[in-house]
Amino acid sequence: NKKGFRIRYVAQYCSTPDSPLHGSISSQTGGHVNSVVRWACDRGYRLIGNGTATCRRTPLGYHAWDSPVPACQAVSCGPPKAPINGGVLTADYSVGTRVSYFCNDGYRLSSKELTSAICQPDGTWSNHNKIPRCSVVVCPSIGSFSLEHGRWRIVNGSHYEYRTRIVFTCDPGYYRLGPAHIQCLSNGVWSWKNERPHCQVISCGELPSPPNGKKIGTQMTFSATAIFTCDAGFMLVGSAVRECLSSGLWSGTETRCLAGHCGIPEGIVNGQVIGENFGYRDTVVYQCLPGYRLIGSSVRICLQDNQWSGQLPICIPISCGHPGSPIYGRTVGNGFNLNDVVSFVCNRGYEMEGPARAQCQANRQWSHPPPTCKVVNCSDPGIPANSIRQSKIEHGNFTFGTVVFYDCNPGYYLFGSPVLTCQPTGQWDKPLPECIVIDCGHPGSPPNGVLSGEKFTFGSTVRYSCLGGRQLKGESSRTCQLNGMWSAPMPFCSGD
């Protein structure tokens, strides 16, 4: 009020309490002392808290309900299990919510399966969590389909199920028209629509008869043959018999009938023949392709007997042979002929000194010898104060793979890794550890007691005494031990 006093107005009854969200007051006997109010939740919600409250008089003199307004929590059925090769469509899992089941592409729900379920007030799904099954889609059988002069086979999948793939191939001498393969689609039909594959025989086209010669054979399809002969006084150059191949081409070379002629000289593998005239006393020159060298005579002459002089030369690769592998390393590359390049690699923990590649040259020598693989060394890791180091080193060096062990002197504990290993990079795998003195901490002093001693590390001893003639109960001295604990419990001083 205006005089500075605080005035409290106290009602002598309990007012009507609030209704919970999604709930209501089901009954109330009044607002006087010992009146009772009851709350209830809407359908699909459960009560959280006390369902009743009683009107009580508090020690401060006012009236209040002895329990707070409860909460109404929505009943949830929880996420339903999805079918294998399918899924579930739903917004939430509360009472009254309907979930729909669906299958992935290539799968369909059985006609006998339920496609949906509803969350019931008791917190269970109406289908009792029975998961529907998604069955794989199957395309019609093509077992009755026959590919004349060809065949078909399943390359993946089985039993004509979804995504089964079938490939069509034709026999040698036939080529395919129509789709090369079909696949079972997700709607249960094959991808070939109305087009069906079929195999058609290959034709090589007509071969003319050579001037001054004859041809026997009129067929032009696969495996047909044509035989050629020359008139008297003419020499056959080229192929005497040619066959229609599965590629649609005639085998052999063009047939010609020439007079007084050695014929086209035989070619060489990895080389060429230079010369355009093949009559009496004409010459041809043989040359090898780059990277090859000629063995035999490079020149041949057409003789009177219509034969080329000498023997057919050959071209062999220019090879440098295997270059060898570095010690503690290996050579990468399988080609050792002209211009081939090999690489050298050192083993793990070794570094290369010298070129990493070499090339085969025209003089049949490698451009570089194999390099040297030198073992990687780590620097001395050092010895921490108050520690002991153990290691096995070779030739005074900490080489790759060297392991160093550390331990601390008595009274110290190791902080860090006790083992260090030299890595292929020339670095240690962990930092150098430290030896830290064991410290038991301040031992404390009893009431009316005096502590003597300022060091609290391993081996240190502190002593106790009492003030005012009081008697010391317990050990008068305590020592810091290896486990970081003080020996004996702290004493105390008896008396007032």
CSV table of C-alpha atoms in Angstrom, one decimal:
chain,number,residue,atom,x,y,z
A,1,ASN,CA,0.0,0.0,0.0
A,2,LYS,CA,1.0,3.7,0.1
A,3,LYS,CA,2.6,3.3,3.5
A,4,GLY,CA,5.1,0.7,2.2
A,5,PHE,CA,3.4,-2.5,3.4
A,6,ARG,CA,2.9,-5.5,1.1
A,7,ILE,CA,-0.6,-6.8,1.2
A,8,ARG,CA,-1.3,-10.5,0.3
A,9,TYR,CA,-4.8,-11.5,-0.6
A,10,VAL,CA,-5.4,-15.2,0.0
A,11,ALA,CA,-8.4,-17.1,-1.5
A,12,GLN,CA,-10.0,-19.6,0.9
A,13,TYR,CA,-10.6,-22.1,-2.0
A,14,CYS,CA,-8.8,-23.8,-4.9
A,15,SER,CA,-9.6,-22.2,-8.3
A,16,THR,CA,-10.4,-24.4,-11.3
A,17,PRO,CA,-7.1,-25.7,-12.7
A,18,ASP,CA,-6.1,-25.6,-16.4
A,19,SER,CA,-6.9,-28.4,-18.9
A,20,PRO,CA,-3.9,-30.1,-20.5
A,21,LEU,CA,-3.3,-29.6,-24.2
A,22,HIS,CA,-5.2,-32.4,-26.0
A,23,GLY,CA,-7.1,-33.2,-22.8
A,24,SER,CA,-9.8,-31.9,-20.4
A,25,ILE,CA,-11.1,-32.0,-16.8
A,26,SER,CA,-13.3,-35.0,-16.5
A,27,SER,CA,-14.7,-34.2,-13.0
A,28,GLN,CA,-14.2,-31.8,-10.1
A,29,THR,CA,-16.0,-32.0,-6.7
A,30,GLY,CA,-15.5,-28.3,-5.9
A,31,GLY,CA,-12.9,-25.9,-4.7
A,32,HIS,CA,-12.9,-26.4,-0.9
A,33,VAL,CA,-10.3,-28.4,1.1
A,34,ASN,CA,-10.2,-32.1,0.1
A,35,SER,CA,-12.0,-31.4,-3.2
A,36,VAL,CA,-10.7,-33.7,-6.0
A,37,VAL,CA,-10.2,-32.8,-9.7
A,38,ARG,CA,-9.7,-35.5,-12.4
A,39,TRP,CA,-8.1,-35.0,-15.8
A,40,ALA,CA,-8.5,-37.2,-19.0
A,41,CYS,CA,-6.7,-37.1,-22.4
A,42,ASP,CA,-8.3,-37.1,-25.8
A,43,ARG,CA,-8.5,-40.2,-27.9
A,44,GLY,CA,-5.0,-41.1,-29.3
A,45,TYR,CA,-3.2,-39.5,-26.3
A,46,ARG,CA,-1.9,-40.9,-23.0
A,47,LEU,CA,-1.7,-39.1,-19.7
A,48,ILE,CA,1.8,-38.2,-18.4
A,49,GLY,CA,1.7,-37.3,-14.6
A,50,ASN,CA,-1.0,-37.6,-12.0
A,51,GLY,CA,-4.5,-38.0,-13.2
A,52,THR,CA,-6.0,-36.5,-10.0
A,53,ALA,CA,-5.2,-33.6,-7.6
A,54,THR,CA,-6.7,-32.8,-4.1
A,55,CYS,CA,-7.2,-29.2,-2.8
A,56,ARG,CA,-5.0,-28.7,0.3
A,57,ARG,CA,-4.4,-25.8,2.7
A,58,THR,CA,-0.7,-24.9,2.7
A,59,PRO,CA,1.4,-23.9,5.7
A,60,LEU,CA,1.3,-20.3,4.4
A,61,GLY,CA,-2.5,-20.3,4.7
A,62,TYR,CA,-3.6,-20.4,1.1
A,63,HIS,CA,-5.3,-23.1,-0.8
A,64,ALA,CA,-3.7,-25.0,-3.7
A,65,TRP,CA,-4.0,-28.3,-5.6
A,66,ASP,CA,-1.3,-30.8,-4.5
A,67,SER,CA,-0.4,-32.0,-8.1
A,68,PRO,CA,0.4,-30.0,-11.2
A,69,VAL,CA,-1.6,-30.2,-14.4
A,70,PRO,CA,-0.5,-33.4,-16.3
A,71,ALA,CA,0.5,-33.5,-20.0
A,72,CYS,CA,-1.2,-35.5,-22.8
A,73,GLN,CA,1.3,-37.2,-25.1
A,74,ALA,CA,0.3,-38.5,-28.5
A,75,VAL,CA,0.2,-42.3,-28.7
A,76,SER,CA,2.8,-43.5,-31.3
A,77,CYS,CA,2.9,-46.8,-33.0
A,78,GLY,CA,6.5,-46.3,-33.9
A,79,PRO,CA,8.0,-46.7,-37.4
A,80,PRO,CA,6.5,-49.8,-39.2
A,81,LYS,CA,9.0,-52.2,-40.8
A,82,ALA,CA,9.5,-51.8,-44.5
A,83,PRO,CA,9.2,-54.8,-46.8
A,84,ILE,CA,12.4,-56.1,-48.4
A,85,ASN,CA,12.9,-54.4,-51.8
A,86,GLY,CA,10.2,-51.9,-50.8
A,87,GLY,CA,9.4,-49.0,-48.5
A,88,VAL,CA,6.8,-47.2,-46.4
A,89,LEU,CA,5.0,-43.9,-47.1
A,90,THR,CA,3.8,-42.0,-44.0
A,91,ALA,CA,3.8,-38.5,-42.4
A,92,ASP,CA,4.1,-39.6,-38.8
A,93,TYR,CA,3.3,-42.6,-36.6
A,94,SER,CA,0.5,-41.2,-34.4
A,95,VAL,CA,-3.0,-42.7,-33.8
A,96,GLY,CA,-5.2,-42.6,-36.9
A,97,THR,CA,-2.3,-42.2,-39.3
A,98,ARG,CA,-2.4,-44.5,-42.3
A,99,VAL,CA,0.8,-45.9,-43.8
A,100,SER,CA,1.1,-47.2,-47.3
A,101,TYR,CA,3.5,-49.9,-48.5
A,102,PHE,CA,5.2,-49.8,-51.8
A,103,CYS,CA,7.7,-51.9,-53.8
A,104,ASN,CA,10.8,-50.8,-55.6
A,105,ASP,CA,11.1,-50.8,-59.4
A,106,GLY,CA,11.0,-54.4,-60.6
A,107,TYR,CA,9.0,-55.6,-57.6
A,108,ARG,CA,5.2,-55.7,-56.9
A,109,LEU,CA,3.0,-56.5,-53.9
A,110,SER,CA,1.2,-59.8,-54.0
A,111,SER,CA,-2.5,-59.4,-54.6
A,112,LYS,CA,-3.1,-61.1,-51.2
A,113,GLU,CA,-1.0,-58.6,-49.3
A,114,LEU,CA,-2.3,-55.6,-47.4
A,115,THR,CA,-1.1,-52.4,-48.9
A,116,SER,CA,-1.7,-50.1,-45.9
A,117,ALA,CA,-2.1,-50.1,-42.1
A,118,ILE,CA,-3.6,-47.7,-39.5
A,119,CYS,CA,-2.1,-46.7,-36.1
A,120,GLN,CA,-4.6,-47.8,-33.4
A,121,PRO,CA,-5.2,-46.2,-30.0
A,122,ASP,CA,-3.5,-49.1,-28.2
A,123,GLY,CA,-0.2,-48.1,-30.0
A,124,THR,CA,-0.1,-51.0,-32.5
A,125,TRP,CA,-0.5,-51.1,-36.2
A,126,SER,CA,-3.8,-52.6,-37.6
A,127,ASN,CA,-1.8,-55.2,-39.5
A,128,HIS,CA,-0.1,-56.4,-36.3
A,129,ASN,CA,3.3,-55.5,-37.9
A,130,LYS,CA,2.9,-58.2,-40.5
A,131,ILE,CA,5.2,-57.0,-43.3
A,132,PRO,CA,3.9,-57.5,-46.9
A,133,ARG,CA,6.1,-59.1,-49.4
A,134,CYS,CA,7.5,-57.6,-52.6
A,135,SER,CA,7.9,-60.2,-55.2
A,136,VAL,CA,10.3,-59.7,-58.2
A,137,VAL,CA,8.6,-59.0,-61.5
A,138,VAL,CA,9.0,-61.9,-64.0
A,139,CYS,CA,8.9,-61.4,-67.8
A,140,PRO,CA,7.2,-64.0,-70.1
A,141,SER,CA,9.4,-67.0,-71.1
A,142,ILE,CA,11.1,-66.8,-74.5
A,143,GLY,CA,12.0,-70.5,-74.5
A,144,SER,CA,9.9,-70.9,-77.7
A,145,PHE,CA,11.8,-68.2,-79.6
A,146,SER,CA,14.2,-69.8,-82.1
A,147,LEU,CA,17.0,-67.7,-83.7
A,148,GLU,CA,17.8,-69.5,-87.0
A,149,HIS,CA,21.5,-69.6,-87.7
A,150,GLY,CA,22.2,-68.1,-84.3
A,151,ARG,CA,21.6,-68.6,-80.6
A,152,TRP,CA,20.6,-66.6,-77.5
A,153,ARG,CA,21.8,-66.9,-73.9
A,154,ILE,CA,21.2,-65.3,-70.5
A,155,VAL,CA,24.2,-63.2,-69.5
A,156,ASN,CA,22.9,-62.1,-66.1
A,157,GLY,CA,19.9,-62.8,-64.0
A,158,SER,CA,17.8,-66.0,-64.1
A,159,HIS,CA,14.3,-67.3,-64.6
A,160,TYR,CA,13.4,-64.2,-66.7
A,161,GLU,CA,13.3,-62.0,-63.6
A,162,TYR,CA,13.5,-58.2,-63.6
A,163,ARG,CA,16.8,-57.0,-65.1
A,164,THR,CA,17.6,-60.4,-66.7
A,165,ARG,CA,19.7,-59.7,-69.8
A,166,ILE,CA,19.6,-61.9,-72.9
A,167,VAL,CA,22.2,-61.6,-75.7
A,168,PHE,CA,21.7,-62.7,-79.3
A,169,THR,CA,24.6,-63.9,-81.5
A,170,CYS,CA,24.7,-65.3,-85.1
A,171,ASP,CA,26.7,-68.2,-86.3
A,172,PRO,CA,30.0,-67.5,-88.3
A,173,GLY,CA,29.1,-66.3,-91.8
A,174,TYR,CA,25.9,-64.6,-90.6
A,175,TYR,CA,25.3,-61.1,-89.4
A,176,ARG,CA,22.5,-59.9,-87.1
A,177,LEU,CA,19.7,-57.6,-87.9
A,178,GLY,CA,17.5,-56.3,-85.0
A,179,PRO,CA,18.4,-55.9,-81.3
A,180,ALA,CA,21.7,-57.3,-80.0
A,181,HIS,CA,20.2,-57.9,-76.6
A,182,ILE,CA,17.0,-57.5,-74.5
A,183,GLN,CA,16.3,-56.9,-70.9
A,184,CYS,CA,13.4,-57.6,-68.6
A,185,LEU,CA,11.9,-54.3,-67.7
A,186,SER,CA,10.3,-53.2,-64.4
A,187,ASN,CA,6.8,-53.5,-65.9
A,188,GLY,CA,7.3,-57.2,-66.7
A,189,VAL,CA,7.8,-56.9,-70.5
A,190,TRP,CA,10.9,-57.4,-72.6
A,191,SER,CA,12.7,-54.4,-74.1
A,192,TRP,CA,12.6,-55.6,-77.7
A,193,LYS,CA,9.0,-54.3,-78.3
A,194,ASN,CA,7.8,-55.6,-81.6
A,195,GLU,CA,11.3,-56.0,-83.2
A,196,ARG,CA,12.8,-59.5,-83.3
A,197,PRO,CA,16.4,-60.3,-84.2
A,198,HIS,CA,17.3,-62.5,-87.1
A,199,CYS,CA,20.5,-63.7,-88.8
A,200,GLN,CA,21.3,-63.1,-92.5
A,201,VAL,CA,24.0,-64.9,-94.5
A,202,ILE,CA,27.1,-62.8,-95.3
A,203,SER,CA,27.9,-62.1,-99.0
A,204,CYS,CA,31.4,-61.2,-100.3
A,205,GLY,CA,30.3,-59.8,-103.7
A,206,GLU,CA,31.3,-61.1,-107.1
A,207,LEU,CA,35.0,-61.8,-108.0
A,208,PRO,CA,35.9,-61.0,-111.7
A,209,SER,CA,37.9,-63.4,-113.8
A,210,PRO,CA,41.5,-62.1,-114.4
A,211,PRO,CA,42.5,-61.2,-118.0
A,212,ASN,CA,44.2,-64.1,-119.6
A,213,GLY,CA,42.8,-66.5,-117.0
A,214,LYS,CA,39.6,-68.3,-115.8
A,215,LYS,CA,37.6,-68.5,-112.6
A,216,ILE,CA,35.7,-71.6,-111.4
A,217,GLY,CA,32.9,-71.0,-108.9
A,218,THR,CA,29.8,-68.7,-109.0
A,219,GLN,CA,28.7,-68.5,-105.3
A,220,MET,CA,29.4,-65.4,-103.3
A,221,THR,CA,28.1,-66.2,-99.9
A,222,PHE,CA,30.0,-67.3,-96.7
A,223,SER,CA,32.4,-70.3,-97.2
A,224,ALA,CA,32.0,-70.2,-101.1
A,225,THR,CA,35.3,-70.7,-103.0
A,226,ALA,CA,36.7,-69.4,-106.3
A,227,ILE,CA,39.5,-71.2,-108.1
A,228,PHE,CA,41.7,-69.3,-110.6
A,229,THR,CA,43.9,-70.6,-113.5
A,230,CYS,CA,46.0,-68.8,-116.1
A,231,ASP,CA,46.1,-69.4,-119.9
A,232,ALA,CA,49.2,-71.1,-121.4
A,233,GLY,CA,52.2,-68.8,-121.3
A,234,PHE,CA,51.0,-66.8,-118.4
A,235,MET,CA,52.0,-67.0,-114.8
A,236,LEU,CA,49.5,-66.7,-111.9
A,237,VAL,CA,50.4,-63.9,-109.4
A,238,GLY,CA,48.3,-63.7,-106.2
A,239,SER,CA,46.0,-66.3,-104.8
A,240,ALA,CA,44.9,-69.3,-106.8
A,241,VAL,CA,42.0,-70.1,-104.4
A,242,ARG,CA,40.0,-67.5,-102.6
A,243,GLU,CA,37.2,-68.1,-100.0
A,244,CYS,CA,34.4,-65.9,-98.8
A,245,LEU,CA,35.2,-65.2,-95.1
A,246,SER,CA,32.8,-64.4,-92.2
A,247,SER,CA,34.1,-60.8,-92.4
A,248,GLY,CA,32.4,-60.4,-95.8
A,249,LEU,CA,35.8,-60.3,-97.5
A,250,TRP,CA,37.5,-62.7,-99.9
A,251,SER,CA,40.6,-64.4,-98.5
A,252,GLY,CA,44.0,-64.0,-100.2
A,253,THR,CA,45.1,-61.3,-102.6
A,254,GLU,CA,44.0,-60.2,-106.1
A,255,THR,CA,44.7,-62.8,-108.8
A,256,ARG,CA,46.6,-61.7,-112.0
A,257,CYS,CA,48.0,-63.6,-115.0
A,258,LEU,CA,51.3,-62.1,-116.2
A,259,ALA,CA,53.7,-63.0,-118.9
A,260,GLY,CA,57.5,-63.5,-118.3
A,261,HIS,CA,57.2,-62.4,-114.7
A,262,CYS,CA,58.6,-63.4,-111.3
A,263,GLY,CA,55.4,-62.3,-109.6
A,264,ILE,CA,55.0,-60.0,-106.6
A,265,PRO,CA,57.8,-60.8,-104.2
A,266,GLU,CA,56.9,-62.2,-100.9
A,267,GLY,CA,56.6,-59.6,-98.2
A,268,ILE,CA,58.4,-59.7,-94.8
A,269,VAL,CA,56.9,-59.2,-91.3
A,270,ASN,CA,57.9,-55.9,-89.8
A,271,GLY,CA,59.4,-54.7,-93.1
A,272,GLN,CA,58.6,-53.6,-96.6
A,273,VAL,CA,59.5,-54.4,-100.2
A,274,ILE,CA,60.6,-51.5,-102.4
A,275,GLY,CA,60.2,-51.9,-106.2
A,276,GLU,CA,57.5,-51.6,-108.8
A,277,ASN,CA,58.7,-53.8,-111.7
A,278,PHE,CA,58.9,-57.6,-111.4
A,279,GLY,CA,60.1,-58.7,-114.8
A,280,TYR,CA,63.4,-60.3,-115.9
A,281,ARG,CA,66.5,-58.7,-114.2
A,282,ASP,CA,64.3,-56.3,-112.2
A,283,THR,CA,65.4,-55.8,-108.6
A,284,VAL,CA,63.6,-55.2,-105.3
A,285,VAL,CA,65.0,-54.0,-102.0
A,286,TYR,CA,63.9,-55.1,-98.6
A,287,GLN,CA,63.8,-52.7,-95.7
A,288,CYS,CA,62.9,-53.1,-92.0
A,289,LEU,CA,60.6,-50.9,-90.0
A,290,PRO,CA,62.1,-48.6,-87.4
A,291,GLY,CA,63.1,-50.7,-84.3
A,292,TYR,CA,64.0,-53.8,-86.4
A,293,ARG,CA,67.2,-54.9,-88.2
A,294,LEU,CA,67.5,-57.0,-91.4
A,295,ILE,CA,69.0,-60.5,-91.3
A,296,GLY,CA,69.9,-61.7,-94.8
A,297,SER,CA,70.3,-60.1,-98.2
A,298,SER,CA,68.5,-56.8,-98.8
A,299,VAL,CA,68.4,-57.1,-102.6
A,300,ARG,CA,66.7,-59.8,-104.8
A,301,ILE,CA,66.8,-60.1,-108.6
A,302,CYS,CA,64.2,-61.6,-111.0
A,303,LEU,CA,65.9,-64.6,-112.7
A,304,GLN,CA,65.3,-66.3,-116.1
A,305,ASP,CA,63.4,-69.1,-114.4
A,306,ASN,CA,60.8,-66.6,-113.1
A,307,GLN,CA,62.1,-66.9,-109.5
A,308,TRP,CA,63.5,-64.3,-107.2
A,309,SER,CA,67.2,-64.8,-106.3
A,310,GLY,CA,68.4,-65.8,-102.8
A,311,GLN,CA,66.4,-66.4,-99.7
A,312,LEU,CA,63.7,-64.2,-98.1
A,313,PRO,CA,65.3,-62.0,-95.4
A,314,ILE,CA,63.7,-61.5,-92.0
A,315,CYS,CA,63.4,-58.5,-89.7
A,316,ILE,CA,64.1,-59.0,-86.0
A,317,PRO,CA,63.5,-56.4,-83.2
A,318,ILE,CA,66.4,-54.3,-82.0
A,319,SER,CA,66.6,-55.5,-78.4
A,320,CYS,CA,68.7,-54.2,-75.5
A,321,GLY,CA,68.0,-57.2,-73.3
A,322,HIS,CA,67.0,-57.0,-69.7
A,323,PRO,CA,68.7,-54.0,-68.1
A,324,GLY,CA,69.0,-55.7,-64.7
A,325,SER,CA,67.4,-54.7,-61.4
A,326,PRO,CA,69.0,-52.5,-58.7
A,327,ILE,CA,69.9,-54.2,-55.5
A,328,TYR,CA,67.1,-53.6,-53.0
A,329,GLY,CA,64.8,-52.6,-55.9
A,330,ARG,CA,63.1,-53.9,-59.0
A,331,THR,CA,62.6,-53.0,-62.7
A,332,VAL,CA,59.1,-52.2,-64.0
A,333,GLY,CA,58.4,-52.8,-67.7
A,334,ASN,CA,58.2,-55.9,-70.0
A,335,GLY,CA,59.5,-54.3,-73.2
A,336,PHE,CA,63.2,-54.3,-74.0
A,337,ASN,CA,63.2,-53.4,-77.6
A,338,LEU,CA,64.1,-50.1,-79.4
A,339,ASN,CA,62.6,-47.0,-77.7
A,340,ASP,CA,61.0,-49.1,-75.0
A,341,VAL,CA,61.3,-47.5,-71.5
A,342,VAL,CA,61.7,-49.2,-68.2
A,343,SER,CA,61.4,-47.7,-64.7
A,344,PHE,CA,63.3,-48.5,-61.6
A,345,VAL,CA,61.7,-48.6,-58.2
A,346,CYS,CA,63.4,-49.0,-54.8
A,347,ASN,CA,62.1,-51.2,-52.0
A,348,ARG,CA,60.3,-49.6,-49.1
A,349,GLY,CA,62.8,-47.9,-46.8
A,350,TYR,CA,65.3,-47.3,-49.6
A,351,GLU,CA,65.9,-44.1,-51.6
A,352,MET,CA,67.2,-43.9,-55.2
A,353,GLU,CA,70.5,-42.5,-56.3
A,354,GLY,CA,70.6,-42.2,-60.1
A,355,PRO,CA,68.1,-42.0,-63.0
A,356,ALA,CA,64.7,-43.6,-62.4
A,357,ARG,CA,64.2,-44.5,-66.1
A,358,ALA,CA,66.2,-45.9,-69.0
A,359,GLN,CA,65.4,-46.2,-72.7
A,360,CYS,CA,66.6,-48.8,-75.3
A,361,GLN,CA,68.6,-47.1,-78.0
A,362,ALA,CA,69.4,-47.9,-81.6
A,363,ASN,CA,73.0,-49.2,-80.6
A,364,ARG,CA,71.2,-51.9,-78.5
A,365,GLN,CA,72.4,-50.2,-75.3
A,366,TRP,CA,70.3,-48.8,-72.4
A,367,SER,CA,70.5,-45.0,-72.0
A,368,HIS,CA,71.4,-45.5,-68.2
A,369,PRO,CA,72.5,-48.3,-66.0
A,370,PRO,CA,70.3,-49.3,-63.0
A,371,PRO,CA,70.5,-46.8,-60.1
A,372,THR,CA,71.6,-47.6,-56.6
A,373,CYS,CA,69.0,-48.1,-53.8
A,374,LYS,CA,70.4,-46.7,-50.5
A,375,VAL,CA,68.8,-47.6,-47.2
A,376,VAL,CA,67.0,-44.7,-45.5
A,377,ASN,CA,68.6,-43.5,-42.2
A,378,CYS,CA,66.8,-41.7,-39.4
A,379,SER,CA,68.7,-39.2,-37.2
A,380,ASP,CA,69.7,-40.1,-33.7
A,381,PRO,CA,66.5,-39.7,-31.7
A,382,GLY,CA,68.3,-38.7,-28.5
A,383,ILE,CA,68.2,-39.9,-24.9
A,384,PRO,CA,65.8,-38.0,-22.5
A,385,ALA,CA,67.2,-37.1,-19.1
A,386,ASN,CA,66.8,-39.8,-16.4
A,387,SER,CA,66.1,-42.5,-19.0
A,388,ILE,CA,67.6,-45.7,-20.4
A,389,ARG,CA,67.7,-46.4,-24.2
A,390,GLN,CA,68.0,-49.8,-25.8
A,391,SER,CA,68.4,-50.4,-29.6
A,392,LYS,CA,70.1,-52.6,-32.1
A,393,ILE,CA,71.7,-50.4,-34.9
A,394,GLU,CA,73.8,-51.4,-37.9
A,395,HIS,CA,77.1,-49.7,-38.7
A,396,GLY,CA,76.3,-47.0,-36.2
A,397,ASN,CA,73.2,-45.8,-38.2
A,398,PHE,CA,69.5,-45.8,-37.3
A,399,THR,CA,68.4,-47.4,-40.6
A,400,PHE,CA,64.8,-47.9,-41.7
A,401,GLY,CA,63.0,-50.4,-39.4
A,402,THR,CA,65.3,-49.8,-36.5
A,403,VAL,CA,63.4,-49.9,-33.2
A,404,VAL,CA,64.4,-48.0,-30.1
A,405,PHE,CA,63.1,-48.8,-26.6
A,406,TYR,CA,63.0,-46.3,-23.7
A,407,ASP,CA,62.6,-46.8,-19.9
A,408,CYS,CA,63.0,-44.4,-17.0
A,409,ASN,CA,65.3,-44.6,-14.0
A,410,PRO,CA,63.7,-45.5,-10.6
A,411,GLY,CA,61.7,-42.7,-9.3
A,412,TYR,CA,60.6,-41.5,-12.7
A,413,TYR,CA,57.7,-42.4,-15.0
A,414,LEU,CA,57.6,-42.4,-18.8
A,415,PHE,CA,55.4,-39.8,-20.5
A,416,GLY,CA,55.0,-40.7,-24.2
A,417,SER,CA,55.6,-43.8,-26.3
A,418,PRO,CA,58.3,-46.3,-25.0
A,419,VAL,CA,59.0,-47.5,-28.5
A,420,LEU,CA,60.1,-45.5,-31.6
A,421,THR,CA,60.5,-47.0,-35.1
A,422,CYS,CA,62.4,-45.5,-38.0
A,423,GLN,CA,60.0,-45.0,-40.9
A,424,PRO,CA,60.6,-45.2,-44.7
A,425,THR,CA,60.5,-41.4,-44.8
A,426,GLY,CA,63.5,-41.1,-42.6
A,427,GLN,CA,61.4,-39.8,-39.7
A,428,TRP,CA,60.6,-41.5,-36.4
A,429,ASP,CA,57.0,-42.6,-36.0
A,430,LYS,CA,56.5,-40.9,-32.6
A,431,PRO,CA,58.1,-37.9,-30.7
A,432,LEU,CA,60.8,-38.5,-28.1
A,433,PRO,CA,59.2,-39.4,-24.7
A,434,GLU,CA,60.1,-37.7,-21.4
A,435,CYS,CA,61.0,-39.1,-17.9
A,436,ILE,CA,59.1,-37.2,-15.3
A,437,VAL,CA,59.9,-37.5,-11.6
A,438,ILE,CA,57.3,-39.3,-9.5
A,439,ASP,CA,55.5,-36.7,-7.3
A,440,CYS,CA,53.3,-37.8,-4.4
A,441,GLY,CA,51.9,-34.3,-3.9
A,442,HIS,CA,51.5,-32.4,-0.6
A,443,PRO,CA,50.9,-35.1,2.2
A,444,GLY,CA,48.8,-32.7,4.3
A,445,SER,CA,49.2,-32.0,8.1
A,446,PRO,CA,46.8,-32.9,11.0
A,447,PRO,CA,45.1,-30.3,13.2
A,448,ASN,CA,47.5,-29.1,15.9
A,449,GLY,CA,50.4,-30.7,14.0
A,450,VAL,CA,53.5,-29.5,12.2
A,451,LEU,CA,54.9,-30.9,8.9
A,452,SER,CA,58.7,-30.9,8.4
A,453,GLY,CA,60.0,-31.4,4.9
A,454,GLU,CA,59.7,-29.5,1.6
A,455,LYS,CA,60.3,-32.1,-1.1
A,456,PHE,CA,57.4,-34.4,-2.1
A,457,THR,CA,59.1,-36.4,-4.9
A,458,PHE,CA,60.0,-40.1,-4.9
A,459,GLY,CA,62.2,-41.1,-1.9
A,460,SER,CA,61.6,-37.9,0.0
A,461,THR,CA,60.6,-38.2,3.7
A,462,VAL,CA,58.4,-35.8,5.7
A,463,ARG,CA,58.1,-35.8,9.5
A,464,TYR,CA,55.2,-34.8,11.8
A,465,SER,CA,55.2,-33.4,15.4
A,466,CYS,CA,52.4,-32.0,17.6
A,467,LEU,CA,51.9,-28.6,19.3
A,468,GLY,CA,51.1,-27.8,22.9
A,469,GLY,CA,52.3,-31.1,24.4
A,470,ARG,CA,49.8,-33.2,22.4
A,471,GLN,CA,50.7,-36.8,21.7
A,472,LEU,CA,51.3,-38.0,18.1
A,473,LYS,CA,49.2,-41.0,17.1
A,474,GLY,CA,50.5,-42.9,14.1
A,475,GLU,CA,53.7,-42.9,12.1
A,476,SER,CA,55.9,-39.8,12.7
A,477,SER,CA,57.4,-40.0,9.2
A,478,ARG,CA,56.0,-40.8,5.7
A,479,THR,CA,58.0,-41.5,2.5
A,480,CYS,CA,57.0,-40.9,-1.1
A,481,GLN,CA,56.9,-44.3,-2.9
A,482,LEU,CA,57.2,-45.5,-6.5
A,483,ASN,CA,53.5,-45.8,-6.9
A,484,GLY,CA,53.1,-42.0,-6.2
A,485,MET,CA,51.5,-42.6,-2.8
A,486,TRP,CA,52.8,-41.7,0.7
A,487,SER,CA,53.7,-44.6,3.0
A,488,ALA,CA,51.4,-45.1,6.0
A,489,PRO,CA,48.3,-42.9,6.6
A,490,MET,CA,48.6,-39.4,8.0
A,491,PRO,CA,49.0,-39.4,11.9
A,492,PHE,CA,46.9,-37.2,14.2
A,493,CYS,CA,47.5,-35.3,17.4
A,494,SER,CA,45.5,-36.4,20.5
A,495,GLY,CA,44.3,-34.2,23.3
A,496,ASP,CA,42.3,-30.9,23.6
